[in-house]
PDB file of C-alpha atoms in Angstrom:
ATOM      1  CA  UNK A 475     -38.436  23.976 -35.912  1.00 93.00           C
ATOM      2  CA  UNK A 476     -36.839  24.399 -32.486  1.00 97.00           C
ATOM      3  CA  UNK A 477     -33.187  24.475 -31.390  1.00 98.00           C
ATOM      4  CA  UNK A 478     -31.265  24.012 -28.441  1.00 98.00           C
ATOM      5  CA  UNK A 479     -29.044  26.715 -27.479  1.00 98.00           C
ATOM      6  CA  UNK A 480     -26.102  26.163 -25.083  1.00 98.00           C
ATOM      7  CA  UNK A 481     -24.621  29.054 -23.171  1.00 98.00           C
ATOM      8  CA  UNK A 482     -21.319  29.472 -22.285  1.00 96.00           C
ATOM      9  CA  UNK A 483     -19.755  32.223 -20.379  1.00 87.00           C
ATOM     10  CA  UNK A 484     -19.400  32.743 -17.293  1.00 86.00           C
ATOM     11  CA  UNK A 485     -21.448  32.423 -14.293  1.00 85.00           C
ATOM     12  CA  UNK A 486     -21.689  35.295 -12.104  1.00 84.00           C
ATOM     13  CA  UNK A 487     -23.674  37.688 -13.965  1.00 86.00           C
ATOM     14  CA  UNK A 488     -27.360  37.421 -15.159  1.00 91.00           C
ATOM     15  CA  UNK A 489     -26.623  37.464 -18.828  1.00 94.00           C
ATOM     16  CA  UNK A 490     -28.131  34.252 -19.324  1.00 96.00           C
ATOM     17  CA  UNK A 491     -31.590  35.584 -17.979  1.00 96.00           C
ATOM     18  CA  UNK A 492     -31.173  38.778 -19.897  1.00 96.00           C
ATOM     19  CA  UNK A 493     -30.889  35.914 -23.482  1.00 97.00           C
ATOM     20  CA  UNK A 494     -33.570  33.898 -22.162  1.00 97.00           C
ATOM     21  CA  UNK A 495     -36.009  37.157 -21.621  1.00 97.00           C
ATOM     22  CA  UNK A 496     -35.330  38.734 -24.719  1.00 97.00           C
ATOM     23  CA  UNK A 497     -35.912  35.375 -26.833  1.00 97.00           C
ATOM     24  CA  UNK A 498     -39.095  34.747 -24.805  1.00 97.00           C
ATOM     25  CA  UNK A 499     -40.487  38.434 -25.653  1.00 97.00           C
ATOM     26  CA  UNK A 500     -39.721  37.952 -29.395  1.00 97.00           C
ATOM     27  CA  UNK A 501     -41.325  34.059 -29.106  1.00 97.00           C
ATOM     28  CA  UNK A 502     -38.295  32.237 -30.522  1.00 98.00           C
ATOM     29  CA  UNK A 503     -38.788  28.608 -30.681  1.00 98.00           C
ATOM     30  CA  UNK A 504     -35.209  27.961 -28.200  1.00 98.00           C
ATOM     31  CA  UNK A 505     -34.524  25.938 -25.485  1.00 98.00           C
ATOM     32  CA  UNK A 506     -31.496  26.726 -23.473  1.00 98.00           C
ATOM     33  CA  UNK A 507     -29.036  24.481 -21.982  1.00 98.00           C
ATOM     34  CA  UNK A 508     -25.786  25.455 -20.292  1.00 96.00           C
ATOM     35  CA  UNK A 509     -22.970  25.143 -17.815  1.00 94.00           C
ATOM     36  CA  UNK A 510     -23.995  24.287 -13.850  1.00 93.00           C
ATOM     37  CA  UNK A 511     -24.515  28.229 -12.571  1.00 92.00           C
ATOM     38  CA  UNK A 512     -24.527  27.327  -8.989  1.00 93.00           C
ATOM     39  CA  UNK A 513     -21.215  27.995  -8.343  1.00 90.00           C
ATOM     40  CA  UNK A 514     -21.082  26.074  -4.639  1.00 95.00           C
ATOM     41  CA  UNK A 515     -22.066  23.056  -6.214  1.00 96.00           C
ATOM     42  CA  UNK A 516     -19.805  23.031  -9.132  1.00 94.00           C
ATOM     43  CA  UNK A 517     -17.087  23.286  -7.112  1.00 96.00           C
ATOM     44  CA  UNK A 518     -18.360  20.434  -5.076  1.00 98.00           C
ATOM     45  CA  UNK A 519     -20.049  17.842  -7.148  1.00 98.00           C
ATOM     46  CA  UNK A 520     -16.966  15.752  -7.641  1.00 97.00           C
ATOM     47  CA  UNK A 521     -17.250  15.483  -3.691  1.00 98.00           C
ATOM     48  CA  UNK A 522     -20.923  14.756  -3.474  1.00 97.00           C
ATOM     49  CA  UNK A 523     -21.098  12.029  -6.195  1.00 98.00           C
ATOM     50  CA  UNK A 524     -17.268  10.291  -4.857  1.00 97.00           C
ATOM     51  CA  UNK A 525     -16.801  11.540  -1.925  1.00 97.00           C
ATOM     52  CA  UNK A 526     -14.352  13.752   0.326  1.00 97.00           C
ATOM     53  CA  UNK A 527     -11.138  13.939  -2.102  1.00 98.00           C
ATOM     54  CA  UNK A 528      -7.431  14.255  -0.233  1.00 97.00           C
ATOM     55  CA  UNK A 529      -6.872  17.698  -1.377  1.00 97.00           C
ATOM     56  CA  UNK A 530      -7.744  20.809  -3.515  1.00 97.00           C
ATOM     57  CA  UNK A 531      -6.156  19.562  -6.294  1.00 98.00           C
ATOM     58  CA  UNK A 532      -7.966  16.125  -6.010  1.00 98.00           C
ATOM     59  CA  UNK A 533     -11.525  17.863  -5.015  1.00 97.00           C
ATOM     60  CA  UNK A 534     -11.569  20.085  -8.202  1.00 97.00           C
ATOM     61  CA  UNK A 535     -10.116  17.019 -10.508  1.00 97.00           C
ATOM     62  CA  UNK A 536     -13.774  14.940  -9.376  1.00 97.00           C
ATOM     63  CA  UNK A 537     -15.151  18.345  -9.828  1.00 97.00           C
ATOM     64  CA  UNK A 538     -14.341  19.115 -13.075  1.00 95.00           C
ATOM     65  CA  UNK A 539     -14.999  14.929 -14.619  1.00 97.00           C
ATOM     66  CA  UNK A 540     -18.358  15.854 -13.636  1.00 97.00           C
ATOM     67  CA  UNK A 541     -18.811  19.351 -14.748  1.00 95.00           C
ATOM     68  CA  UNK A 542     -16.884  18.262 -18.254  1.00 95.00           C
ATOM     69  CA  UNK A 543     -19.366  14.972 -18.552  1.00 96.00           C
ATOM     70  CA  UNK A 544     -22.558  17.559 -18.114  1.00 96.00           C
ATOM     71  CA  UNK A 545     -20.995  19.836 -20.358  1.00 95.00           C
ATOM     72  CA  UNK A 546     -20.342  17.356 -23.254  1.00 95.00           C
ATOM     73  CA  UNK A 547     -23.564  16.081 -23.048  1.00 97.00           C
ATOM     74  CA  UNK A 548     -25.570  18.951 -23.278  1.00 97.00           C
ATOM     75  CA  UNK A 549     -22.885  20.428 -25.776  1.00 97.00           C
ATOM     76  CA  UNK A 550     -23.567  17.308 -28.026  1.00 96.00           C
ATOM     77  CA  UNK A 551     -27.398  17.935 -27.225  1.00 97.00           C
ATOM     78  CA  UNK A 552     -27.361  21.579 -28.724  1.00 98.00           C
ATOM     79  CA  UNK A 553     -27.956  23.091 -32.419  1.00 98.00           C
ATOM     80  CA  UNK A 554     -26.022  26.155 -31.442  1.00 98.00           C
ATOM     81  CA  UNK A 555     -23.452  27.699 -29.139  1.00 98.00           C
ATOM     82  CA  UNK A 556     -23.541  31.360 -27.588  1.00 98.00           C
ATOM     83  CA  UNK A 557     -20.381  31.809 -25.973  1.00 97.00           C
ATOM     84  CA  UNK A 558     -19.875  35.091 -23.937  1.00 96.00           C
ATOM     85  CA  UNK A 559     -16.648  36.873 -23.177  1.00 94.00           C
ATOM     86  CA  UNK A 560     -17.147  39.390 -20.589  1.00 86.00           C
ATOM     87  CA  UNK A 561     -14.510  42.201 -19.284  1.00 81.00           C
ATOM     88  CA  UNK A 562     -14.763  41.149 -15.448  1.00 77.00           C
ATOM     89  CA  UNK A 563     -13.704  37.423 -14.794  1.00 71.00           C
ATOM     90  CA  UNK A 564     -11.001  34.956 -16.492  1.00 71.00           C
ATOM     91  CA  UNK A 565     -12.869  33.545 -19.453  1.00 81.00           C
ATOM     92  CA  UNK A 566     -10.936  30.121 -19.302  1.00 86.00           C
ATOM     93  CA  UNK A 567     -14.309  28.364 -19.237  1.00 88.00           C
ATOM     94  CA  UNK A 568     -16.012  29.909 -21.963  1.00 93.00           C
ATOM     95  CA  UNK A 569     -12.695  29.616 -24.107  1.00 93.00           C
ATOM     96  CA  UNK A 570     -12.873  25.871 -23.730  1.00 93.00           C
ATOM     97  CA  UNK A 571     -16.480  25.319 -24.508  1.00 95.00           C
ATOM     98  CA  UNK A 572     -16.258  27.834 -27.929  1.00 96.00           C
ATOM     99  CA  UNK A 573     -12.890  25.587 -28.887  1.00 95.00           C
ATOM    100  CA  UNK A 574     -15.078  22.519 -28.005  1.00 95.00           C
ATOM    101  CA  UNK A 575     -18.158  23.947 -29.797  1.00 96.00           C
ATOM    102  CA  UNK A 576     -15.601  24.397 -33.015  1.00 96.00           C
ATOM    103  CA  UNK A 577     -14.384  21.243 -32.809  1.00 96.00           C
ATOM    104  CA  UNK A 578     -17.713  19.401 -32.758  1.00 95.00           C
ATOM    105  CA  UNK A 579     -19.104  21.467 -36.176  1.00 96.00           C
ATOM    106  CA  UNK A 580     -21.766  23.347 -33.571  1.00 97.00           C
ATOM    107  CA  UNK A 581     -22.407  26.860 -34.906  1.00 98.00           C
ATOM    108  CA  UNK A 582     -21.204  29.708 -32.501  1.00 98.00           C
ATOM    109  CA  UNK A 583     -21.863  32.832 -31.872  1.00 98.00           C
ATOM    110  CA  UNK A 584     -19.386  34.689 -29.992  1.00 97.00           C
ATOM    111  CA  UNK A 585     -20.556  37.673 -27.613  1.00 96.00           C
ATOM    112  CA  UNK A 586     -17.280  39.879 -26.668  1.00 95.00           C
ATOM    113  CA  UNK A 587     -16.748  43.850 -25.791  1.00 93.00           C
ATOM    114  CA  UNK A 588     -14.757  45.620 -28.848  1.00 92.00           C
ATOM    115  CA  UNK A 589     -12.385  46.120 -25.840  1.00 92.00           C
ATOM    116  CA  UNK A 590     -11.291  42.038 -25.837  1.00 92.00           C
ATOM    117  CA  UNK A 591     -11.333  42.213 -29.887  1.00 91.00           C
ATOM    118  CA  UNK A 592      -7.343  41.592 -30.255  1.00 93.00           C
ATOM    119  CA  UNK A 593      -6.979  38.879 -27.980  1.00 90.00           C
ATOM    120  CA  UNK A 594     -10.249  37.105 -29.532  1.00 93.00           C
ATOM    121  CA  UNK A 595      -9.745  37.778 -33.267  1.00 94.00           C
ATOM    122  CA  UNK A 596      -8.735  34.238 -34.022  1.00 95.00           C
ATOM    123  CA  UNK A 597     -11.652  32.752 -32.288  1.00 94.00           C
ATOM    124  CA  UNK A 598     -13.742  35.453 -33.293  1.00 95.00           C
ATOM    125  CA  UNK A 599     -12.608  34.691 -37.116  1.00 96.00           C
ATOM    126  CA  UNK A 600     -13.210  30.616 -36.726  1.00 96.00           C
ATOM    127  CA  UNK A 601     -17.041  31.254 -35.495  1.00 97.00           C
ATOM    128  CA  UNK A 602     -19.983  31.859 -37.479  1.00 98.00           C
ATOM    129  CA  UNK A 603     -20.539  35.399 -36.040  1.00 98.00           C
ATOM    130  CA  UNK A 604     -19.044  37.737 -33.374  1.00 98.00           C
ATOM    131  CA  UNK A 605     -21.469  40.218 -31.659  1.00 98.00           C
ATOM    132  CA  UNK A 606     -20.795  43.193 -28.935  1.00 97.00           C
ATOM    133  CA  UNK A 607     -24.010  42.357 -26.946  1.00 96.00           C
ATOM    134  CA  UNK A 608     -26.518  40.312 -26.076  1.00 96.00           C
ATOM    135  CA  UNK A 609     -29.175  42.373 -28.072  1.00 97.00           C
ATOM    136  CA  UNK A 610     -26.999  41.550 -31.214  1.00 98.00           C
ATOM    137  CA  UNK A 611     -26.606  37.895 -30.577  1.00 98.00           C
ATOM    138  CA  UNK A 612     -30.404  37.792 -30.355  1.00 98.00           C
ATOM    139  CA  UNK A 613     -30.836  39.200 -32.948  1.00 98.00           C
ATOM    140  CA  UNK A 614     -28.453  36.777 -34.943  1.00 98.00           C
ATOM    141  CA  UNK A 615     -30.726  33.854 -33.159  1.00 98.00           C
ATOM    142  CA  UNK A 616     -33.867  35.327 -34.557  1.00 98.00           C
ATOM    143  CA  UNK A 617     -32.690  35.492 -38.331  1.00 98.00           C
ATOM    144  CA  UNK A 618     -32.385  31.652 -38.098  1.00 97.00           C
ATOM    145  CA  UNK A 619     -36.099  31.293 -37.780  1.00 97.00           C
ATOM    146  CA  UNK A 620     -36.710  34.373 -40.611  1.00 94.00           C
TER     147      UNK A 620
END
């Protein structure tokens, strides 16, 4: 068996390499998916694919169809969600795809500091597991295949 594992969280930070390394050195059977991590062309898809847009407002509205359409499809794609809530940036992004992941009946594993516990405990209580680290959630992945 293989699964498809989207992760959310944000994008500045190599977390997503530190998943993907740790999964490869234990051989799970995963493919992961995830949000665009470019951040430049994120931003500026909606401009690419439509053109120049009159305004910021207009220019992150294309920007974010496009970015929503990628995410839904690879979302929809997925067996399982690892969403991660880090202490540096706004988590808006991540908050959205672990409501969306709930809302589609896609298994999620939530990855937040014990410092963001309060303001997470009733996402944290909805998902199928809540981990401190990315060790932990690995860990959780490579129980599936046990």
């Amino acid at each position: 068996m293989r699964l498809t594992v989207y992760l959310a969280g944000e994008i500045h930070s190599s977390w997503r390499e530190e998943i993907k390394k740790k999964s490869l050195a234990l051989d799970l059977p995963v493919d992961f998916v995830g949000p665009m991590e470019d951040h430049d062309r994120s931003d500026n898809i909606g401009e690419e694919i439509l053109g120049e847009q009159p305004s910021a407002i207009f220019k992150d509205a294309a920007a974010s169809s496009f970015n929503n359409l990628r995410t839904s499809v690879l979302m929809e794609k997925s067996d399982l969600v690892i969403a991660l809530f880090g202490e540096q940036y706004k988590q808006w992004n991540t908050a959205m795809d672990a409501s969306a992941a709930l809302a589609s009946h896609k298994p999620l594993i939530v990855i937040r500091p014990e410092k963001l516990h309060h303001p997470l405990k009733e996402l944290s209580q909805k998902a199928n597991a809540t981990v401190e680290t990315c060790d932990q959630a690995i860990k959780a992945l490579s129980y599936i295949f046990e």
